[in-house]
Amino acid sequence: MPATQEAALAPILVQARSGKMPLAELLDSAGRLSQQGLPEASAKLYENWIEHTASPLRHVACFNWGVVLGALGRSADAERAYRQALALAPGFAQARLNLGHQIERQGRHDEAIAQWEPITALTGTDATTMELRLHALNNLARVNEQLRRFDVAEAWLRRSLSLNPAQSGPIQHYVHLRQKQCAWPVYQPLGEVNHYQLLANTSALAMLSATDDPALHMVAAQRFVLERTPKPLPAALHAAQPARRGRIKIGYLSGDLHMHAVGLLTAELYELHDRRRFEVHAFCWSTEDGSPLRARIKRGFDKVWPIAGLSDEAAAQLIASQGIDILVDLQGLTSGARPTILAHRPAPVQVSYLGFPGTCGLPGVDWVIADHYVMPPDLLPYSSEQPIYLPNCYQVSDRQREVGATPTRAQYGLPQDAFVYCAFNNNFKFTEDVFRSWIRVLHAVPNSVLWLLADNEWAQENMRRAADAQGVDRTRLLFAPRVAPPDYLARLQLADLFLDTFPYNGGTTASDVLWMGLPLLTLSGRSYISRMAGSLLTHVGLPDLITTTLAEYERMAILLGRTPARVASYRRYLKEQGRQSVLFDTPRFVRELEAEFERLALQRRKG
């Protein structure tokens, strides 16, 4: 603490140590210190008062002390403060609730759960008790979901919604949890929560999996913006900066520049930018996962700015101060998004790309990178962003993917002579209609199996039950564990045909599949995300593997399963020409993207 603050605090500390300062005066003084931007001084004041004052209300001071320490990020100290409050008042439920949060922040999730569970058993119907119970129930659901205990998480959500069915957040989690578990129908009414409420409160991300209706995607995005972002600010931060000159500065904004789908796709993009014309910055709150990919991505930038410890406003000020011409948001509305940074408009041109393949509706984001297949004219009325149309595929690719040793079918328990359909997209992308279609395909192609990602035990069992219900032996569903990217790429070669999901097409997965020479069958719909794989197939040179109805998709899957020679011809084409196609011409992609960025940046520099 600076000497000037120490001096100003000294008289108040003397009184706190006297043991005679009334609690009300303590709360008032500590509150004023926090309002003046002196939270450390506020914490010190609480500490001294508690140490020297014998009051029957010391537990209240301990609680407030914990709140201040928690806001300072001092979770271990906050934990001690709350434990002291509970030692003085064991029934202090709010202190127990907050204690759980501080324990969770330190990564001790099961201990946090142990603090919250007793709160759910509180009796009483007053508003305060009900609020505490709901808070605890929703914490238990959230943390168990993070721990991938999906059945437990759903049970806690059911209890929460039985107490108060009008909770938007828990309804969102309930819907997405059912998607993750392939618990069909996903929109299963729950007590007083009806189908309309489930649909109306579906998150923007979950809606991409639920339907290809662009109007519903737009509404879900708008609700996210209304709930999570401030209104557009009156003045753009970039406008107060000096005129931009010299090389065009591109900033990439993301928390996923590590071992993540976005990081895997974009690593070569940063490396290939023309440094004679562009300066490339990362504004990043990504996990330092220690992976070679993370190190490579960081090397690809001229400057990496860690912003995890900055507020949204401070991060936006930093971006503006660096004179960024083009700010590319790679996060969109996905988990960990920081849309308020964009609302401050730190750059004159702000662009959405990859992270959220749909309209974001975010204030300050005016553009989205697209191509004419993935974003046809009919889709434009449902997008808040204007398209930056690239002449070829919208999706960048990495030609330096590390591929492991090719395994055998026996290593993965695959029949040697069977036709292997494969669907390695995340299970939450599976819909009941498409999965039932896959089972009908198995029924029509007797010597075939369906190879799936072993994401979670509840999804696996629900898929097996769906096979049972349609009279297909559940043993024809085979599950592969998650493995490191090189091994995942290598094992794709064991399959015969990849079945894409709908309406949430594969993105990075589809790129991986085609890169490894595995034919992919997709269904293209009305939304950006339901047309991604179709764009990839168009630009790799296999548009005949694109279908436009579920019935056509199913017929094509059956036809290919019955004519393996045709599938083999697709394989030969991908082996001989796939990697030389425009889809995987990354230098060309970067030049095309840079041409658009340069055009927009120079337009803005000229006013």
Tab-separated table of N, CA and C in Angstrom, residues 158-259:
chain	number	residue	atom	x	y	z
A	158	ARG	N	-33.101	-29.971	-11.991
A	158	ARG	CA	-34.519	-30.319	-11.851
A	158	ARG	C	-35.069	-29.825	-10.515
A	159	ARG	N	-34.270	-29.981	-9.454
A	159	ARG	CA	-34.705	-29.487	-8.142
A	159	ARG	C	-34.820	-27.970	-8.142
A	160	SER	N	-33.855	-27.310	-8.770
A	160	SER	CA	-33.891	-25.850	-8.821
A	160	SER	C	-35.123	-25.351	-9.566
A	161	LEU	N	-35.407	-25.955	-10.727
A	161	LEU	CA	-36.535	-25.497	-11.535
A	161	LEU	C	-37.873	-25.891	-10.914
A	162	SER	N	-37.884	-26.908	-10.058
A	162	SER	CA	-39.131	-27.229	-9.354
A	162	SER	C	-39.462	-26.165	-8.318
A	163	LEU	N	-38.401	-25.510	-7.779
A	163	LEU	CA	-38.624	-24.419	-6.820
A	163	LEU	C	-39.015	-23.130	-7.514
A	164	ASN	N	-38.364	-22.866	-8.652
A	164	ASN	CA	-38.661	-21.640	-9.397
A	164	ASN	C	-38.499	-21.938	-10.892
A	165	PRO	N	-39.604	-22.187	-11.587
A	165	PRO	CA	-39.516	-22.555	-12.994
A	165	PRO	C	-39.186	-21.383	-13.925
A	166	ALA	N	-39.158	-20.165	-13.400
A	166	ALA	CA	-38.934	-18.987	-14.254
A	166	ALA	C	-37.490	-18.531	-14.206
A	167	GLN	N	-36.546	-19.470	-14.296
A	167	GLN	CA	-35.121	-19.133	-14.255
A	167	GLN	C	-34.494	-19.368	-15.628
A	168	SER	N	-34.137	-18.306	-16.291
A	168	SER	CA	-33.601	-18.422	-17.640
A	168	SER	C	-32.299	-19.218	-17.678
A	169	GLY	N	-31.336	-18.883	-16.789
A	169	GLY	CA	-30.031	-19.541	-16.806
A	169	GLY	C	-30.113	-21.039	-16.595
A	170	PRO	N	-30.773	-21.496	-15.531
A	170	PRO	CA	-30.909	-22.941	-15.336
A	170	PRO	C	-31.633	-23.649	-16.475
A	171	ILE	N	-32.623	-23.002	-17.092
A	171	ILE	CA	-33.295	-23.625	-18.231
A	171	ILE	C	-32.299	-23.802	-19.380
A	172	GLN	N	-31.469	-22.788	-19.633
A	172	GLN	CA	-30.435	-22.896	-20.667
A	172	GLN	C	-29.541	-24.108	-20.413
A	173	HIS	N	-29.092	-24.252	-19.174
A	173	HIS	CA	-28.203	-25.365	-18.835
A	173	HIS	C	-28.926	-26.709	-18.975
A	174	TYR	N	-30.188	-26.740	-18.587
A	174	TYR	CA	-30.964	-27.980	-18.685
A	174	TYR	C	-31.035	-28.451	-20.137
A	175	VAL	N	-31.332	-27.523	-21.054
A	175	VAL	CA	-31.439	-27.878	-22.469
A	175	VAL	C	-30.094	-28.386	-22.994
A	176	HIS	N	-29.021	-27.662	-22.697
A	176	HIS	CA	-27.719	-28.038	-23.244
A	176	HIS	C	-27.200	-29.341	-22.620
A	177	LEU	N	-27.515	-29.558	-21.344
A	177	LEU	CA	-27.137	-30.829	-20.712
A	177	LEU	C	-27.824	-32.006	-21.402
A	178	ARG	N	-29.074	-31.835	-21.755
A	178	ARG	CA	-29.787	-32.920	-22.437
A	178	ARG	C	-29.197	-33.136	-23.834
A	179	GLN	N	-28.778	-32.072	-24.484
A	179	GLN	CA	-28.094	-32.243	-25.771
A	179	GLN	C	-26.805	-33.045	-25.597
A	180	LYS	N	-26.020	-32.701	-24.580
A	180	LYS	CA	-24.750	-33.392	-24.353
A	180	LYS	C	-24.950	-34.879	-24.062
A	181	GLN	N	-26.069	-35.211	-23.425
A	181	GLN	CA	-26.328	-36.602	-23.059
A	181	GLN	C	-27.117	-37.357	-24.132
A	182	CYS	N	-27.424	-36.672	-25.255
A	182	CYS	CA	-28.297	-37.272	-26.274
A	182	CYS	C	-29.587	-37.769	-25.617
A	183	ALA	N	-30.091	-36.987	-24.685
A	183	ALA	CA	-31.323	-37.329	-23.969
A	183	ALA	C	-32.486	-36.796	-24.797
A	184	TRP	N	-33.014	-37.646	-25.665
A	184	TRP	CA	-34.066	-37.232	-26.599
A	184	TRP	C	-35.441	-37.638	-26.086
A	185	PRO	N	-36.476	-36.817	-26.287
A	185	PRO	CA	-36.386	-35.485	-26.887
A	185	PRO	C	-35.705	-34.489	-25.938
A	186	VAL	N	-34.886	-33.641	-26.509
A	186	VAL	CA	-34.182	-32.643	-25.698
A	186	VAL	C	-35.177	-31.728	-25.010
A	187	TYR	N	-36.192	-31.313	-25.745
A	187	TYR	CA	-37.177	-30.374	-25.191
A	187	TYR	C	-38.270	-31.133	-24.451
A	188	GLN	N	-37.862	-31.787	-23.366
A	188	GLN	CA	-38.773	-32.554	-22.526
A	188	GLN	C	-39.301	-31.635	-21.438
A	189	PRO	N	-40.599	-31.282	-21.462
A	189	PRO	CA	-41.132	-30.394	-20.421
A	189	PRO	C	-40.831	-30.920	-19.023
A	190	LEU	N	-40.640	-29.996	-18.113
A	190	LEU	CA	-40.218	-30.334	-16.755
A	190	LEU	C	-41.095	-29.582	-15.770
A	191	GLY	N	-42.052	-30.287	-15.140
A	191	GLY	CA	-42.942	-29.619	-14.196
A	191	GLY	C	-43.673	-28.471	-14.871
A	192	GLU	N	-43.501	-27.275	-14.337
A	192	GLU	CA	-44.162	-26.095	-14.901
A	192	GLU	C	-43.388	-25.491	-16.069
A	193	VAL	N	-42.210	-26.031	-16.363
A	193	VAL	CA	-41.414	-25.517	-17.488
A	193	VAL	C	-41.879	-26.233	-18.757
A	194	ASN	N	-42.576	-25.499	-19.633
A	194	ASN	CA	-43.139	-26.121	-20.821
A	194	ASN	C	-42.201	-25.986	-22.025
A	195	HIS	N	-42.629	-26.536	-23.144
A	195	HIS	CA	-41.797	-26.554	-24.347
A	195	HIS	C	-41.433	-25.139	-24.798
A	196	TYR	N	-42.411	-24.250	-24.725
A	196	TYR	CA	-42.150	-22.865	-25.146
A	196	TYR	C	-41.029	-22.253	-24.311
A	197	GLN	N	-41.083	-22.432	-22.990
A	197	GLN	CA	-40.046	-21.850	-22.125
A	197	GLN	C	-38.678	-22.462	-22.409
A	198	LEU	N	-38.655	-23.771	-22.677
A	198	LEU	CA	-37.380	-24.413	-22.997
A	198	LEU	C	-36.789	-23.834	-24.278
A	199	LEU	N	-37.632	-23.669	-25.286
A	199	LEU	CA	-37.145	-23.131	-26.556
A	199	LEU	C	-36.754	-21.658	-26.412
A	200	ALA	N	-37.588	-20.890	-25.716
A	200	ALA	CA	-37.328	-19.458	-25.584
A	200	ALA	C	-36.061	-19.180	-24.796
A	201	ASN	N	-35.664	-20.101	-23.930
A	201	ASN	CA	-34.476	-19.885	-23.102
A	201	ASN	C	-33.279	-20.727	-23.549
A	202	THR	N	-33.353	-21.293	-24.733
A	202	THR	CA	-32.207	-22.033	-25.268
A	202	THR	C	-31.073	-21.056	-25.553
A	203	SER	N	-29.859	-21.416	-25.148
A	203	SER	CA	-28.712	-20.537	-25.367
A	203	SER	C	-28.419	-20.411	-26.859
A	204	ALA	N	-27.683	-19.373	-27.199
A	204	ALA	CA	-27.330	-19.158	-28.610
A	204	ALA	C	-26.559	-20.347	-29.170
A	205	LEU	N	-25.637	-20.912	-28.372
A	205	LEU	CA	-24.853	-22.051	-28.838
A	205	LEU	C	-25.730	-23.287	-29.005
A	206	ALA	N	-26.574	-23.576	-28.018
A	206	ALA	CA	-27.435	-24.755	-28.100
A	206	ALA	C	-28.430	-24.641	-29.241
A	207	MET	N	-28.857	-23.414	-29.552
A	207	MET	CA	-29.811	-23.227	-30.645
A	207	MET	C	-29.203	-23.627	-31.986
A	208	LEU	N	-27.889	-23.459	-32.133
A	208	LEU	CA	-27.239	-23.860	-33.383
A	208	LEU	C	-27.373	-25.356	-33.620
A	209	SER	N	-27.444	-26.135	-32.532
A	209	SER	CA	-27.612	-27.589	-32.641
A	209	SER	C	-29.069	-27.998	-32.774
A	210	ALA	N	-29.972	-27.114	-32.347
A	210	ALA	CA	-31.382	-27.487	-32.258
A	210	ALA	C	-32.128	-27.318	-33.577
A	211	THR	N	-31.727	-26.332	-34.381
A	211	THR	CA	-32.490	-26.004	-35.584
A	211	THR	C	-31.600	-25.281	-36.580
A	212	ASP	N	-31.989	-25.341	-37.867
A	212	ASP	CA	-31.275	-24.537	-38.866
A	212	ASP	C	-32.070	-23.287	-39.222
A	213	ASP	N	-33.063	-22.957	-38.403
A	213	ASP	CA	-33.887	-21.765	-38.649
A	213	ASP	C	-33.085	-20.513	-38.288
A	214	PRO	N	-32.688	-19.690	-39.255
A	214	PRO	CA	-31.851	-18.528	-38.938
A	214	PRO	C	-32.569	-17.484	-38.091
A	215	ALA	N	-33.904	-17.458	-38.155
A	215	ALA	CA	-34.642	-16.503	-37.326
A	215	ALA	C	-34.501	-16.858	-35.848
A	216	LEU	N	-34.577	-18.152	-35.517
A	216	LEU	CA	-34.403	-18.569	-34.130
A	216	LEU	C	-32.959	-18.330	-33.670
A	217	HIS	N	-31.994	-18.531	-34.557
A	217	HIS	CA	-30.605	-18.220	-34.211
A	217	HIS	C	-30.464	-16.732	-33.884
A	218	MET	N	-31.079	-15.901	-34.687
A	218	MET	CA	-30.997	-14.453	-34.479
A	218	MET	C	-31.619	-14.067	-33.132
A	219	VAL	N	-32.769	-14.623	-32.807
A	219	VAL	CA	-33.439	-14.292	-31.550
A	219	VAL	C	-32.598	-14.738	-30.356
A	220	ALA	N	-32.027	-15.936	-30.423
A	220	ALA	CA	-31.194	-16.431	-29.320
A	220	ALA	C	-29.970	-15.541	-29.131
A	221	ALA	N	-29.367	-15.090	-30.232
A	221	ALA	CA	-28.209	-14.195	-30.136
A	221	ALA	C	-28.617	-12.854	-29.542
A	222	GLN	N	-29.759	-12.342	-29.951
A	222	GLN	CA	-30.229	-11.058	-29.419
A	222	GLN	C	-30.457	-11.136	-27.918
A	223	ARG	N	-31.009	-12.269	-27.454
A	223	ARG	CA	-31.230	-12.403	-26.015
A	223	ARG	C	-29.906	-12.409	-25.257
A	224	PHE	N	-28.896	-13.101	-25.799
A	224	PHE	CA	-27.570	-13.093	-25.191
A	224	PHE	C	-27.054	-11.663	-25.075
A	225	VAL	N	-27.187	-10.903	-26.141
A	225	VAL	CA	-26.675	-9.530	-26.147
A	225	VAL	C	-27.408	-8.684	-25.116
A	226	LEU	N	-28.719	-8.833	-25.043
A	226	LEU	CA	-29.496	-8.045	-24.077
A	226	LEU	C	-29.103	-8.368	-22.641
A	227	GLU	N	-28.793	-9.641	-22.384
A	227	GLU	CA	-28.480	-10.061	-21.020
A	227	GLU	C	-27.023	-9.835	-20.648
A	228	ARG	N	-26.112	-9.875	-21.623
A	228	ARG	CA	-24.687	-9.940	-21.299
A	228	ARG	C	-23.854	-8.734	-21.743
A	229	THR	N	-24.409	-7.849	-22.527
A	229	THR	CA	-23.589	-6.747	-23.032
A	229	THR	C	-24.237	-5.405	-22.731
A	230	PRO	N	-23.420	-4.377	-22.540
A	230	PRO	CA	-23.987	-3.042	-22.312
A	230	PRO	C	-24.565	-2.481	-23.607
A	231	LYS	N	-25.371	-1.450	-23.462
A	231	LYS	CA	-25.860	-0.764	-24.650
A	231	LYS	C	-24.668	-0.126	-25.373
A	232	PRO	N	-24.789	0.054	-26.702
A	232	PRO	CA	-23.681	0.676	-27.431
A	232	PRO	C	-23.269	1.994	-26.779
A	233	LEU	N	-21.974	2.149	-26.604
A	233	LEU	CA	-21.462	3.326	-25.928
A	233	LEU	C	-21.488	4.528	-26.863
A	234	PRO	N	-21.654	5.725	-26.319
A	234	PRO	CA	-21.819	6.904	-27.183
A	234	PRO	C	-20.596	7.241	-28.020
A	235	ALA	N	-19.410	6.927	-27.510
A	235	ALA	CA	-18.189	7.284	-28.234
A	235	ALA	C	-17.327	6.043	-28.415
A	236	ALA	N	-16.849	5.834	-29.635
A	236	ALA	CA	-15.957	4.707	-29.910
A	236	ALA	C	-14.555	5.030	-29.425
A	237	LEU	N	-13.918	4.084	-28.738
A	237	LEU	CA	-12.577	4.332	-28.205
A	237	LEU	C	-11.570	4.635	-29.308
A	238	HIS	N	-11.733	3.981	-30.459
A	238	HIS	CA	-10.724	4.183	-31.509
A	238	HIS	C	-10.725	5.618	-32.043
A	239	ALA	N	-11.886	6.307	-31.904
A	239	ALA	CA	-11.995	7.655	-32.470
A	239	ALA	C	-11.101	8.654	-31.759
A	240	ALA	N	-10.738	8.352	-30.504
A	240	ALA	CA	-9.906	9.291	-29.737
A	240	ALA	C	-8.416	9.077	-29.976
A	241	GLN	N	-8.049	8.104	-30.787
A	241	GLN	CA	-6.645	7.781	-31.021
A	241	GLN	C	-6.090	8.586	-32.199
A	242	PRO	N	-4.767	8.726	-32.254
A	242	PRO	CA	-4.162	9.424	-33.403
A	242	PRO	C	-4.489	8.706	-34.711
A	243	ALA	N	-4.395	9.436	-35.807
A	243	ALA	CA	-4.640	8.840	-37.115
A	243	ALA	C	-3.699	7.662	-37.337
A	244	ARG	N	-4.228	6.606	-37.919
A	244	ARG	CA	-3.440	5.398	-38.141
A	244	ARG	C	-2.612	5.523	-39.417
A	245	ARG	N	-1.347	5.156	-39.306
A	245	ARG	CA	-0.432	5.235	-40.453
A	245	ARG	C	0.429	3.976	-40.490
A	246	GLY	N	1.159	3.812	-41.571
A	246	GLY	CA	2.097	2.704	-41.667
A	246	GLY	C	1.395	1.383	-41.905
A	247	ARG	N	2.054	0.309	-41.476
A	247	ARG	CA	1.495	-1.022	-41.687
A	247	ARG	C	0.119	-1.150	-41.032
A	248	ILE	N	-0.749	-1.892	-41.681
A	248	ILE	CA	-2.075	-2.145	-41.129
A	248	ILE	C	-1.930	-3.104	-39.955
A	249	LYS	N	-2.571	-2.760	-38.862
A	249	LYS	CA	-2.477	-3.571	-37.658
A	249	LYS	C	-3.733	-4.429	-37.499
A	250	ILE	N	-3.513	-5.757	-37.450
A	250	ILE	CA	-4.606	-6.705	-37.238
A	250	ILE	C	-4.505	-7.232	-35.812
A	251	GLY	N	-5.604	-7.217	-35.093
A	251	GLY	CA	-5.647	-7.795	-33.754
A	251	GLY	C	-6.609	-8.972	-33.730
A	252	TYR	N	-6.169	-10.082	-33.146
A	252	TYR	CA	-7.039	-11.248	-32.971
A	252	TYR	C	-7.402	-11.348	-31.499
A	253	LEU	N	-8.698	-11.404	-31.228
A	253	LEU	CA	-9.232	-11.391	-29.864
A	253	LEU	C	-9.791	-12.770	-29.546
A	254	SER	N	-9.206	-13.460	-28.539
A	254	SER	CA	-9.667	-14.824	-28.280
A	254	SER	C	-9.166	-15.366	-26.950
A	255	GLY	N	-9.942	-16.277	-26.392
A	255	GLY	CA	-9.496	-17.079	-25.258
A	255	GLY	C	-9.218	-18.514	-25.672
A	256	ASP	N	-9.166	-18.763	-26.986
A	256	ASP	CA	-9.040	-20.144	-27.494
A	256	ASP	C	-7.784	-20.352	-28.324
A	257	LEU	N	-6.745	-19.550	-28.083
A	257	LEU	CA	-5.513	-19.699	-28.859
A	257	LEU	C	-4.588	-20.700	-28.176
A	258	HIS	N	-5.090	-21.924	-28.059
A	258	HIS	CA	-4.329	-23.024	-27.459
A	258	HIS	C	-4.862	-24.318	-28.073
A	259	MET	N	-4.817	-25.436	-27.350
A	259	MET	CA	-5.300	-26.710	-27.879
A	259	MET	C	-6.827	-26.693	-27.908
